[in-house]
mmCIF file of C-alpha atoms and ligand atoms in Angstrom:
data_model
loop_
_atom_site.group_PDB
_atom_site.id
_atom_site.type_symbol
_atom_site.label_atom_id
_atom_site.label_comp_id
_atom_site.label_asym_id
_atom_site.label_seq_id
_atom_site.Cartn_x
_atom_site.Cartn_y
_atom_site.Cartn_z
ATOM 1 C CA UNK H 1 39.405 -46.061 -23.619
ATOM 2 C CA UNK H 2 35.549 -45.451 -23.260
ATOM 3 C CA UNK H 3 34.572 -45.550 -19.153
ATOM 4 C CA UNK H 4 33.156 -49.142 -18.348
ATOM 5 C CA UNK H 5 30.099 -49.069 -16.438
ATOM 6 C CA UNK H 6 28.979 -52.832 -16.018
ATOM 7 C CA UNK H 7 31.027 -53.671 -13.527
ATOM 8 C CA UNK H 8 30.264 -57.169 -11.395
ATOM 9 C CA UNK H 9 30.767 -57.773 -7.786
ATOM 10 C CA UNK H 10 33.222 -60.781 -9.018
ATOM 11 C CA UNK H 11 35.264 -58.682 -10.761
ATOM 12 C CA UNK H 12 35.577 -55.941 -8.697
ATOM 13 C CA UNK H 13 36.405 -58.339 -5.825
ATOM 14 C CA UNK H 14 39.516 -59.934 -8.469
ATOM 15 C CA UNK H 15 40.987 -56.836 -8.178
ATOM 16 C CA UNK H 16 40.650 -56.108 -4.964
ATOM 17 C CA UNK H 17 42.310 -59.082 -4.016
ATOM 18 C CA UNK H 18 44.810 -59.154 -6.490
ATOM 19 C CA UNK H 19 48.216 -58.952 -5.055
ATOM 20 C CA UNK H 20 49.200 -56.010 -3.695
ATOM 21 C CA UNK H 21 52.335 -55.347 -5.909
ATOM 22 C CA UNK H 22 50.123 -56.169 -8.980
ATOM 23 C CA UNK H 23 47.188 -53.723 -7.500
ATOM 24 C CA UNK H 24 49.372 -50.531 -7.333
ATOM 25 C CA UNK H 25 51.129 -50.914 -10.637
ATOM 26 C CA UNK H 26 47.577 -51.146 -12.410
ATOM 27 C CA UNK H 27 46.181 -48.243 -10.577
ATOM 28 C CA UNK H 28 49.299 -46.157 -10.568
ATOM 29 C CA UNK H 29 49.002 -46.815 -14.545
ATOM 30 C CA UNK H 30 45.286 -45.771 -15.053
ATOM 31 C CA UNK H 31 45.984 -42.816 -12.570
ATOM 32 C CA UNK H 32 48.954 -41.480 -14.784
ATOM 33 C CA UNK H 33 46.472 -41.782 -18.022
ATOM 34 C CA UNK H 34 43.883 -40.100 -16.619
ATOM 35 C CA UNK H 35 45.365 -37.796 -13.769
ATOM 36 C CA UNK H 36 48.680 -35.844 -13.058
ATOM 37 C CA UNK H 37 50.083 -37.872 -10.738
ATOM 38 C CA UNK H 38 51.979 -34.919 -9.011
ATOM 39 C CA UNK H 39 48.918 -32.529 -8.258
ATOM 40 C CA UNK H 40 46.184 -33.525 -5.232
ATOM 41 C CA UNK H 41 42.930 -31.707 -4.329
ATOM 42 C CA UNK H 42 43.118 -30.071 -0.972
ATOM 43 C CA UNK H 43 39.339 -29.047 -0.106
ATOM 44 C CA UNK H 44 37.909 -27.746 3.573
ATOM 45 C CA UNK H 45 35.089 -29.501 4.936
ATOM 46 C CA UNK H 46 33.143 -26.922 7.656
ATOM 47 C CA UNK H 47 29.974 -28.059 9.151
ATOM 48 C CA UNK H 48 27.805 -25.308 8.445
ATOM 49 C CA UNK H 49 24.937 -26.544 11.371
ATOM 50 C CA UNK H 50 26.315 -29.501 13.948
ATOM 51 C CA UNK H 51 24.395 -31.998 15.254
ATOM 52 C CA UNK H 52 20.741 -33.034 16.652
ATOM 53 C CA UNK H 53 20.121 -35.056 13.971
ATOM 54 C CA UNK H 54 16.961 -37.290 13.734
ATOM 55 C CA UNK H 55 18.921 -40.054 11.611
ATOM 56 C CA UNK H 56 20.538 -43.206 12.915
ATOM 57 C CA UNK H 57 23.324 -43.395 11.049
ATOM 58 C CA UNK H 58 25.765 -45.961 12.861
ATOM 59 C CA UNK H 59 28.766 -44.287 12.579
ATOM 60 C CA UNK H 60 27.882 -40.833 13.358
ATOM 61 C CA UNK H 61 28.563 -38.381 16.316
ATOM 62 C CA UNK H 62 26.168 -36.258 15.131
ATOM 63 C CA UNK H 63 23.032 -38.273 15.776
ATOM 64 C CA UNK H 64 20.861 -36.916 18.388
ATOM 65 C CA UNK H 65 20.067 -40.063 19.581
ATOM 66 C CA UNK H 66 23.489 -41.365 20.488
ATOM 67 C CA UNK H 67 25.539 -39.754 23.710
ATOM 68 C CA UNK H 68 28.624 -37.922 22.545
ATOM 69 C CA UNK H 69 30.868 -35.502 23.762
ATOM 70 C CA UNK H 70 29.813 -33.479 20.532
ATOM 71 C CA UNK H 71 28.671 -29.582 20.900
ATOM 72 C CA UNK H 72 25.923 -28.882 18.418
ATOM 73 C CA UNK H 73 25.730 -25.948 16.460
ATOM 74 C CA UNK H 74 22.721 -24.312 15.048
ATOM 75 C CA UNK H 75 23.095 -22.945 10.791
ATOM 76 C CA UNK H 76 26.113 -20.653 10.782
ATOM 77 C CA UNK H 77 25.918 -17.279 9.517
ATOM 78 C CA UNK H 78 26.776 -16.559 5.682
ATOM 79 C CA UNK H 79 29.134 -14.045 7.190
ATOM 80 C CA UNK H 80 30.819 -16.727 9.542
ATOM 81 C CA UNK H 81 30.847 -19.040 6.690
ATOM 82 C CA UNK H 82 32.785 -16.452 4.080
ATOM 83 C CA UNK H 83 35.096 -15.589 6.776
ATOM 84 C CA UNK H 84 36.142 -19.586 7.149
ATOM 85 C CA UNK H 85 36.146 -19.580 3.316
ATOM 86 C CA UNK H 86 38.403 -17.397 3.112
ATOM 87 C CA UNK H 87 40.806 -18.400 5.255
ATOM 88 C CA UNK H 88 40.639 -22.104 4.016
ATOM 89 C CA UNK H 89 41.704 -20.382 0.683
ATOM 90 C CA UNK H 90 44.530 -18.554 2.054
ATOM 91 C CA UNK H 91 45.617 -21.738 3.332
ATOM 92 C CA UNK H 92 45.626 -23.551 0.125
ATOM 93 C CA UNK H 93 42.007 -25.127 -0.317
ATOM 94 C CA UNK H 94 40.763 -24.976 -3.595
ATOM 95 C CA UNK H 95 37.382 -25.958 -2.694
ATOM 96 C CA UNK H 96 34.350 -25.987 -0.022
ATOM 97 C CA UNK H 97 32.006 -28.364 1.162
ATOM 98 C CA UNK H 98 29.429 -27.642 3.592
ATOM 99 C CA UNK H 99 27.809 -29.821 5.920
ATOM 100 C CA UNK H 100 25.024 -29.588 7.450
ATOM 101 C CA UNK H 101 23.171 -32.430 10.162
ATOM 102 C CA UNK H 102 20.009 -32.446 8.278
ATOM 103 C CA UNK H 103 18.032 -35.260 7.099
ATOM 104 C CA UNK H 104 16.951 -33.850 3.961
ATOM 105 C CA UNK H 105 16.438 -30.233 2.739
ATOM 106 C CA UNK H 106 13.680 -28.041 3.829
ATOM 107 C CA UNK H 107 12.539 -25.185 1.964
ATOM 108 C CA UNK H 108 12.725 -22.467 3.968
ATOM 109 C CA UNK H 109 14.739 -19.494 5.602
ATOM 110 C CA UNK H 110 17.372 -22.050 6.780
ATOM 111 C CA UNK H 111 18.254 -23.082 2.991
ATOM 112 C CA UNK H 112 17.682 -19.602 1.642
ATOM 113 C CA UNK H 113 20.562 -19.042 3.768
ATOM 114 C CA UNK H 114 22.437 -22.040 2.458
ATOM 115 C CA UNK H 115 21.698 -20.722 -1.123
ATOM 116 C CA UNK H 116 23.627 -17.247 -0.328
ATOM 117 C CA UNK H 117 26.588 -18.913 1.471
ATOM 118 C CA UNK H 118 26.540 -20.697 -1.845
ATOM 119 C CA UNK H 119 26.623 -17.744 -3.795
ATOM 120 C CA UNK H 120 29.304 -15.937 -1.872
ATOM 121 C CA UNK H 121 32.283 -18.660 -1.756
ATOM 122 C CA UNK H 122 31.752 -18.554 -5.466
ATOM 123 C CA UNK H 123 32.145 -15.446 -5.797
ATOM 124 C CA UNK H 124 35.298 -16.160 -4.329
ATOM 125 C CA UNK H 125 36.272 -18.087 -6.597
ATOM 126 C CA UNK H 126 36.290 -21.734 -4.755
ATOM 127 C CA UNK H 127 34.700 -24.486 -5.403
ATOM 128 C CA UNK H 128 31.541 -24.928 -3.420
ATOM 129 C CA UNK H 129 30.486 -28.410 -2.256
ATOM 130 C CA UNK H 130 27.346 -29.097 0.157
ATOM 131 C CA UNK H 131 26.306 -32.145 1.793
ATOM 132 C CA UNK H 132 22.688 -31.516 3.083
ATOM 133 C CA UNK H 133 21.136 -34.747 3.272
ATOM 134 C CA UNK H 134 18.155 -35.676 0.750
ATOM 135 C CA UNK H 135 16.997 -33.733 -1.986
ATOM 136 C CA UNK H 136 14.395 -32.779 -4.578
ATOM 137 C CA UNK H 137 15.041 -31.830 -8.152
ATOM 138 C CA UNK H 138 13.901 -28.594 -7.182
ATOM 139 C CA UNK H 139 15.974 -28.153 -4.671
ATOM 140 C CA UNK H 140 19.202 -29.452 -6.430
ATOM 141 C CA UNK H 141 17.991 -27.187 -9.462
ATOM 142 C CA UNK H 142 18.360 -24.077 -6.811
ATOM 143 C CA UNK H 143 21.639 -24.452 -5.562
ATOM 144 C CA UNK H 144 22.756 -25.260 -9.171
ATOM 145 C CA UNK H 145 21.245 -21.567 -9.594
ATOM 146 C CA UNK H 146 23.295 -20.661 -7.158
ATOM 147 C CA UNK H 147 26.779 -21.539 -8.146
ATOM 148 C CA UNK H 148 27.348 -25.107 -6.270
ATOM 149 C CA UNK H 149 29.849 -27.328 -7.761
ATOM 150 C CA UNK H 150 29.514 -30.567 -6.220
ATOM 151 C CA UNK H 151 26.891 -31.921 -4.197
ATOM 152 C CA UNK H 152 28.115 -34.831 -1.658
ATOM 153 C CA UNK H 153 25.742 -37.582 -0.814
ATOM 154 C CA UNK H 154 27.494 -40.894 0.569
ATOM 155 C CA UNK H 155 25.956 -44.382 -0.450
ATOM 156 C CA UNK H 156 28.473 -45.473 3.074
ATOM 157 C CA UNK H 157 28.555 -49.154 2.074
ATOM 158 C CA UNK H 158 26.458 -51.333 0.105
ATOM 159 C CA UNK H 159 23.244 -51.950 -0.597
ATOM 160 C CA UNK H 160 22.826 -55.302 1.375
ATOM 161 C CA UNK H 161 25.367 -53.827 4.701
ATOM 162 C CA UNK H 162 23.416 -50.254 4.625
ATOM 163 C CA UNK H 163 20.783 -51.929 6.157
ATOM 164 C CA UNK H 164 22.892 -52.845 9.448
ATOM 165 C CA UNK H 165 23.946 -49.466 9.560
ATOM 166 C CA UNK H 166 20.787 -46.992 8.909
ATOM 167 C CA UNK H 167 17.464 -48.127 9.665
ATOM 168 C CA UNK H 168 15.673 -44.546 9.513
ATOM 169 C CA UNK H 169 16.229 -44.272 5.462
ATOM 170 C CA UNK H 170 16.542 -46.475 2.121
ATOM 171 C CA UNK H 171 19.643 -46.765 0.324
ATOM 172 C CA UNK H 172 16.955 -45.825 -2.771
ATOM 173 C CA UNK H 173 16.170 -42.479 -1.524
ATOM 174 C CA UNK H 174 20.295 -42.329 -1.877
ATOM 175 C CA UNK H 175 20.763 -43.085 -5.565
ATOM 176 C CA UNK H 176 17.029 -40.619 -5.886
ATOM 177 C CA UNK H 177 18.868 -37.954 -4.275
ATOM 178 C CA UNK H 178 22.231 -38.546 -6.830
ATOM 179 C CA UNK H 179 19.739 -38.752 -9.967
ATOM 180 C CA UNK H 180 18.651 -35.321 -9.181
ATOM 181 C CA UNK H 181 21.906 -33.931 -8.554
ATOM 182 C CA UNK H 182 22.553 -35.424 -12.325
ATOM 183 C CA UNK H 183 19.913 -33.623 -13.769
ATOM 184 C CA UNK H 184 21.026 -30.523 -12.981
ATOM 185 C CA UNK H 185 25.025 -29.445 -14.015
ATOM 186 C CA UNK H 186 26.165 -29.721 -10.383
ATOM 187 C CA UNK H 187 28.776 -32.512 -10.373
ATOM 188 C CA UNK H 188 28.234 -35.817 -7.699
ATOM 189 C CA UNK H 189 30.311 -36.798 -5.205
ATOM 190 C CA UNK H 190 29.691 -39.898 -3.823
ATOM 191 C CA UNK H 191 31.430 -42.670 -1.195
ATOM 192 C CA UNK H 192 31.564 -44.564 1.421
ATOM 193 C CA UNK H 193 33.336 -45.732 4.820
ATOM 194 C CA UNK H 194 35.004 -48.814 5.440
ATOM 195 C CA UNK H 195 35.739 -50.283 8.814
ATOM 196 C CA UNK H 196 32.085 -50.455 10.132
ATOM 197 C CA UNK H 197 32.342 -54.045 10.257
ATOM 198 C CA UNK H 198 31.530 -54.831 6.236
ATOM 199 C CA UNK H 199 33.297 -57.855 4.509
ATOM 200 C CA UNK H 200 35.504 -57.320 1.186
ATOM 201 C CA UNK H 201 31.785 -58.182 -0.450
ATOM 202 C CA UNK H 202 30.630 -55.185 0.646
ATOM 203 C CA UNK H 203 32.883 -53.271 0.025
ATOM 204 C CA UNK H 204 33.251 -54.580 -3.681
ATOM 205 C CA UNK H 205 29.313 -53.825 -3.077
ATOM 206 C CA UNK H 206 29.690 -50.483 -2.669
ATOM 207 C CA UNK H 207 32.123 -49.839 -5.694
ATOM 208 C CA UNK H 208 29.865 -51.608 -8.088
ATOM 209 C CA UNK H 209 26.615 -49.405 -7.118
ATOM 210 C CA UNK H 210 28.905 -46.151 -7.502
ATOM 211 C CA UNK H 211 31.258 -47.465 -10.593
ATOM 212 C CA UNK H 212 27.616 -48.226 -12.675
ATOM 213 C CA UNK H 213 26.474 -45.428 -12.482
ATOM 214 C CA UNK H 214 26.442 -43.020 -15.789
ATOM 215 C CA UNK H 215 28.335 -40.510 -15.375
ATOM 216 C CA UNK H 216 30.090 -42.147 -12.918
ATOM 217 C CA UNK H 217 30.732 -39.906 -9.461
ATOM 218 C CA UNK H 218 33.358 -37.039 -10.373
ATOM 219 C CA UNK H 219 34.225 -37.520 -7.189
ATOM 220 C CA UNK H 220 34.146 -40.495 -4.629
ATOM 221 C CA UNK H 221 35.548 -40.174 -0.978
ATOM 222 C CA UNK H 222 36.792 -42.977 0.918
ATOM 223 C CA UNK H 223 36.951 -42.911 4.412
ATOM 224 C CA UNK H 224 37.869 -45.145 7.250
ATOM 225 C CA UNK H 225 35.362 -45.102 10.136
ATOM 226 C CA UNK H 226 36.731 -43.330 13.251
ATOM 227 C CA UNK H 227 34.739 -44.653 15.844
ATOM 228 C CA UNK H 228 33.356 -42.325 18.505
ATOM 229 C CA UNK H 229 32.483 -43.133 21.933
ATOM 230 C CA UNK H 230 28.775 -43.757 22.026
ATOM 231 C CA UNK H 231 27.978 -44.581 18.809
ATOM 232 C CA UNK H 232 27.193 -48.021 18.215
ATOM 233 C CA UNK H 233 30.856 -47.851 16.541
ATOM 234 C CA UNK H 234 32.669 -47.605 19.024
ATOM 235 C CA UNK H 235 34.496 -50.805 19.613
ATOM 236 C CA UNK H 236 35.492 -50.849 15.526
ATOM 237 C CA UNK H 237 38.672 -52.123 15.032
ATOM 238 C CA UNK H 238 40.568 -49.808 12.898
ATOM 239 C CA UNK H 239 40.931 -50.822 9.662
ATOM 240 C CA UNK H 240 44.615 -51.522 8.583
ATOM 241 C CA UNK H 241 46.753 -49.299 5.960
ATOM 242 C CA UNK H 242 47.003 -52.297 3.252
ATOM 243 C CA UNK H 243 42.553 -52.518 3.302
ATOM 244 C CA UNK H 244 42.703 -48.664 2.605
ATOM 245 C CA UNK H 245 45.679 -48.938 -0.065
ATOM 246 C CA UNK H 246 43.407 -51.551 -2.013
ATOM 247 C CA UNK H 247 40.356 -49.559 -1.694
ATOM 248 C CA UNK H 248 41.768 -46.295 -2.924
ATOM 249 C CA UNK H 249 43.358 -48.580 -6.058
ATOM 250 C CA UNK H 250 39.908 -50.821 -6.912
ATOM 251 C CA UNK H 251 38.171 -47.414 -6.969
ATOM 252 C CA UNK H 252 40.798 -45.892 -9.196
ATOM 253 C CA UNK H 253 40.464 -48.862 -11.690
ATOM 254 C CA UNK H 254 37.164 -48.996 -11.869
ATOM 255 C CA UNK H 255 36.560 -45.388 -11.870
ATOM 256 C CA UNK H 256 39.279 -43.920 -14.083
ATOM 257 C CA UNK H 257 38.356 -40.210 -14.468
ATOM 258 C CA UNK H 258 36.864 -39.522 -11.080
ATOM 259 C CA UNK H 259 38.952 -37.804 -8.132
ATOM 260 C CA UNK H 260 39.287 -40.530 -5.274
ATOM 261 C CA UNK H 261 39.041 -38.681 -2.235
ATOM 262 C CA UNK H 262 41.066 -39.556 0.733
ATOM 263 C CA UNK H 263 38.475 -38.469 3.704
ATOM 264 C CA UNK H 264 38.417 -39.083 7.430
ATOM 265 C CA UNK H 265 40.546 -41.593 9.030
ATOM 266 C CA UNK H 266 43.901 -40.044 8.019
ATOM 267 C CA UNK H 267 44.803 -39.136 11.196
ATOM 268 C CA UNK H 268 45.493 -43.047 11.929
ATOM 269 C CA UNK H 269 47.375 -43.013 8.689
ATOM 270 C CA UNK H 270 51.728 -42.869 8.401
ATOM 271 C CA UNK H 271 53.178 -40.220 5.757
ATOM 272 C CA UNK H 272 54.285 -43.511 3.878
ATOM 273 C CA UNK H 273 50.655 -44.509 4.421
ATOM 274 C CA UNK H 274 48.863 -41.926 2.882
ATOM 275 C CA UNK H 275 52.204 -41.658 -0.269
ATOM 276 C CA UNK H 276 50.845 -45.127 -0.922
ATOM 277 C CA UNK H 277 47.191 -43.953 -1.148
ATOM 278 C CA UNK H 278 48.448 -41.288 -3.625
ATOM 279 C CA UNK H 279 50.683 -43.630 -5.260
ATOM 280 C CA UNK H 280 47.351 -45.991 -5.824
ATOM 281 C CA UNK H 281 45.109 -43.248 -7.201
ATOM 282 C CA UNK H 282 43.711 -40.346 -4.832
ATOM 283 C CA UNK H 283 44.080 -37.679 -5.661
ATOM 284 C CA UNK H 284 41.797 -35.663 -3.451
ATOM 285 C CA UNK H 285 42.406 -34.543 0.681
ATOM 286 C CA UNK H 286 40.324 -32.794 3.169
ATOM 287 C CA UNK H 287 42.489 -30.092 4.989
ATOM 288 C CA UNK H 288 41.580 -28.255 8.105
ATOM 289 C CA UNK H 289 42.132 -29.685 11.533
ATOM 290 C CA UNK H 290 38.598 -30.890 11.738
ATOM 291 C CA UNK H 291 36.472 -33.801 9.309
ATOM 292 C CA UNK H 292 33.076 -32.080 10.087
ATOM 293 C CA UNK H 293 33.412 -33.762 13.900
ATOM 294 C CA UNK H 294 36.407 -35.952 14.042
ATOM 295 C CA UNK H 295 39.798 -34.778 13.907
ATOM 296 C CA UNK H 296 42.260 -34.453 10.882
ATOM 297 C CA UNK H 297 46.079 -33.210 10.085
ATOM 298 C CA UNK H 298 46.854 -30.066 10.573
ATOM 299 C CA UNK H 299 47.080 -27.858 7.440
ATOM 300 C CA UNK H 300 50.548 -27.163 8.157
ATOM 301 C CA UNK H 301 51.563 -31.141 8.538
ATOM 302 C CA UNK H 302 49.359 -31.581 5.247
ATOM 303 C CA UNK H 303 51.610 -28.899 3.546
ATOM 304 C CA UNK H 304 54.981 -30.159 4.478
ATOM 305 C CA UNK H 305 53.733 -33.784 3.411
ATOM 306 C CA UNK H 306 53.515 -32.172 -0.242
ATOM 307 C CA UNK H 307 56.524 -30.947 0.120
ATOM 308 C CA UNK H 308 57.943 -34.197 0.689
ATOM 309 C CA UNK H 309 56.107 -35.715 -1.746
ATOM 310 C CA UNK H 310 56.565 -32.754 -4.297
ATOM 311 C CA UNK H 311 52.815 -32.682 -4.363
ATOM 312 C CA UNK H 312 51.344 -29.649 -5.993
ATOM 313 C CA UNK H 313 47.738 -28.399 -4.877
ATOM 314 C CA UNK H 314 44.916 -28.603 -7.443
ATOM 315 C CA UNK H 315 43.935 -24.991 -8.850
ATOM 316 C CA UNK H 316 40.168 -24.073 -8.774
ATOM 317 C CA UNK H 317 37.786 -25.619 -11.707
ATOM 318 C CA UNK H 318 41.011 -27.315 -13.281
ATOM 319 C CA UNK H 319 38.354 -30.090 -13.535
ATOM 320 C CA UNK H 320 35.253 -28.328 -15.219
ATOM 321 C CA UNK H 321 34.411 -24.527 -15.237
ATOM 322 C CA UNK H 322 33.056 -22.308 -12.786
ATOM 323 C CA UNK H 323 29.530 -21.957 -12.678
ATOM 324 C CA UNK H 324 27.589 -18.839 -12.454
ATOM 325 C CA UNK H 325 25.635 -18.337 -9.452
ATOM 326 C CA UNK H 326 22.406 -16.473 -10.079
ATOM 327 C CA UNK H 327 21.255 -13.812 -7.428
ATOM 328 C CA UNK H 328 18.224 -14.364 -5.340
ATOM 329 C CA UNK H 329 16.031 -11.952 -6.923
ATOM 330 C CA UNK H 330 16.323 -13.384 -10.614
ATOM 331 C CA UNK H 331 16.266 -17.017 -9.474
ATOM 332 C CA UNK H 332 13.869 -18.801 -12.105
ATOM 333 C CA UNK H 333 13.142 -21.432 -9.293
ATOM 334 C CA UNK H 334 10.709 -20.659 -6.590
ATOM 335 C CA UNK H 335 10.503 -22.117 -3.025
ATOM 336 C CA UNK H 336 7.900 -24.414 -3.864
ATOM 337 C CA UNK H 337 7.847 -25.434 0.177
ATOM 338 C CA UNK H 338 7.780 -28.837 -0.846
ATOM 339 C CA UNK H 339 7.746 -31.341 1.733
ATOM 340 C CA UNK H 340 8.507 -34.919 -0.101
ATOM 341 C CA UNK H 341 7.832 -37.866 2.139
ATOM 342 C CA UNK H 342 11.602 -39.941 1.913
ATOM 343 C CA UNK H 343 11.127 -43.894 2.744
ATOM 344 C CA UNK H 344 11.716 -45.230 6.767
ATOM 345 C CA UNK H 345 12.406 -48.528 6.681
ATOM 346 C CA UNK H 346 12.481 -48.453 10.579
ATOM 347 C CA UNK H 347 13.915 -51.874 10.730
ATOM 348 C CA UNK H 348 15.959 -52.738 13.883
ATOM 349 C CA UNK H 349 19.820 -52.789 14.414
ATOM 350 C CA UNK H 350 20.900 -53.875 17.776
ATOM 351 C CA UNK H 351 23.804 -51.902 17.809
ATOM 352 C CA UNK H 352 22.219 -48.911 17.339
ATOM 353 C CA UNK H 353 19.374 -49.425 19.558
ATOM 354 C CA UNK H 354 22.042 -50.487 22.500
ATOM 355 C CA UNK H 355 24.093 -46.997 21.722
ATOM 356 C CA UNK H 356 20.431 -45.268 22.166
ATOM 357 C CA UNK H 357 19.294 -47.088 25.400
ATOM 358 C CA UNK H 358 22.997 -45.941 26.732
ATOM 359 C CA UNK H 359 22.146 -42.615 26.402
ATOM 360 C CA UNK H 360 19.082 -43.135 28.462
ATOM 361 C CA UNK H 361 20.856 -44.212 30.870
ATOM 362 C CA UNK H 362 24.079 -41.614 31.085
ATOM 363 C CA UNK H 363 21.037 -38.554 30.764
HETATM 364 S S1 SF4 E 401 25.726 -39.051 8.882
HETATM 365 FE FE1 SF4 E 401 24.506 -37.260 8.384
HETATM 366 S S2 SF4 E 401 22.422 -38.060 8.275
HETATM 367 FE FE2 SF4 E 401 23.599 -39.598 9.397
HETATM 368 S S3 SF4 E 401 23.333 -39.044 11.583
HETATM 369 FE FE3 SF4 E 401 25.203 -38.061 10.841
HETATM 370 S S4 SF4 E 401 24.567 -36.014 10.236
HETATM 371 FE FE4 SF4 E 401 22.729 -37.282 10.355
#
């Protein structure tokens, strides 16, 4: 059946709130036809440079301008980074994503650097993800060079609820960023958090402005906010099991053929939890004890939870093949040192300005 990509806030929302029995059967269904239901993703998220960053995202630790208990780190070292690689590998990952605090992309030594760590996990034969904030086609054209497989750039929530979240960028300069991922042949993946205080509108919101796209997402995460002490966050409510069950399902009926990505929050979930998630359509976990900042299973509790399940890991480019990565010295792509001017709405959140006059007060 050919992919729909008109999908309406009103219908998104029926299924969503369809009963719950009703929900899992017809995701479990289009999960079977589209997906081996017996074989999940397991990919390593390492943040390649930690904190100090100049966005205000609501949610996030890593903000400079919030006062958390988070260390910052500056850009790893490729070598630091293949040595991690290589021992997510041993333990099972099949795939890499790198995450660095950044804004956008800046041409430069930093993301020269970036470029070889690309390079070198695939070379060893992982798949290499990077979430790096905005980017130009230029940009997303160089790390295509280089070998990436997916780039990650959330949407979070939707359109109308981003703005009580981020004030210091446009949920436009989001879906720019995707389109230039698309026109290179790095795949997208793209998703959101629930839990931040959205209704089921948004959150139906969210799945229409990722489920229209075309190509859809290959891949679309969906986390549950952890809230962190001093981010405006903090006092979120967790959400409950059944909110996550549905969301994993909608997205897995609206988006047949892409991997739904069970991301941070899993920590809060039950085994039987997190079986129901897989019974409704992920198919896709972050390992590693760590979700760039906030914590996650173990690998070895993640491993005996296959067991259980008699879950099998994904292999490497099972989905699409492995790219080449092109040295440094025969890139086709310069550095152009570009230095694009991404929007500001600068509108105010109260929440976010309270979490920032709290620091003021605890420095
Ligand atoms: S989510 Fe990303 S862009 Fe937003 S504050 Fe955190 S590190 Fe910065």
């Amino acid at each position: 059946m050919a992919t729909k990509h008109d999908w309406t806030k009103e219908e998104i929302l029926e299924i969503y709130n369809k009963p719950l029995m009703e929900l899992l059967y017809e995701a479990a269904t289009i999960h079977r036809q589209n997906h081996d239901p017996n074989t999940v993703q397991v990919s390593t998220l390492l943040s390649i440079k930690t904190g100090g960053c100049p966005e205000d995202c609501g949610y996030c630790p890593q903000a400079a301008r919030y006062h958390t208990d988070l260390e910052g780190n500056d850009l790893m070292s490729v070598n630091q980074v293949k040595a991690q690689a290589l021992r997510a590998k041993a333990a099972g990952s099949s795939r890499v994503c790198m995450g660095a605090a950044w804004r956008n992309v800046k041409d430069g030594e930093e993301f020269d650097d970036v470029l070889e760590m690309v390079r070198t996990i695939n070379k060893l034969e992982m798949e290499v993800c990077c979430t790096l904030g905005m980017l130009t086609e230029n940009q997303a054209q160089r790390l295509a060079e280089a070998g990436l497989y997916a780039y990650n750039h959330n949407l979070d929530t939707s359109e109308d609820y981003y703005k009580e979240v981020i004030s210091t960028r446009g949920f436009d300069d989001r879906l720019k960023t995707i389109d230039n991922v698309r026109k290179t042949n790095v795949t997208v993946c793209s998703g959101g958090i629930i839990g931040m205080g959205e209704s089921a509108e948004d959150r139906a919101g969210m799945l229409v402005a990722l489920s229209t796209l075309n190509p859809q997402p290959e891949s679309v995460p969906i986390n549950a906010l952890v809230p962190v002490e001093g981010t405006p966050m903090e006092e979120q409510e967790p959400v409950s099991i059944w909110e996550m069950v549905r969301m994993v399902a909608t997205a897995r009926i609206v988006m047949p053929e892409t991997q739904v990505r069970l991301s941070a929050g899993r920590t809060q979930m039950s085994r039987e939890g997190q079986a129901m998630c897989f019974f409704a359509g992920a198919n896709s976990i972050f390992a590693g004890d760590k979700l760039l900042t906030t914590p996650n299973p173990d690998v070895n509790e993640d491993m005996e939870m296959f067991k259980a399940l008699g879950l099998n890991p994904q292999k490497a480019f099972e989905k699409k093949e492995q790219p080449k990565s092109v040295d440094a010295e025969h890139s086709q792509f310069q550095n152009l040192g570009e230095k694009p001017k991404w929007s500001r709405p600068g509108h105010k959140i109260e929440r976010n300005l309270q979490a920032q006059e709290k620091r003021k007060t605890k420095a």
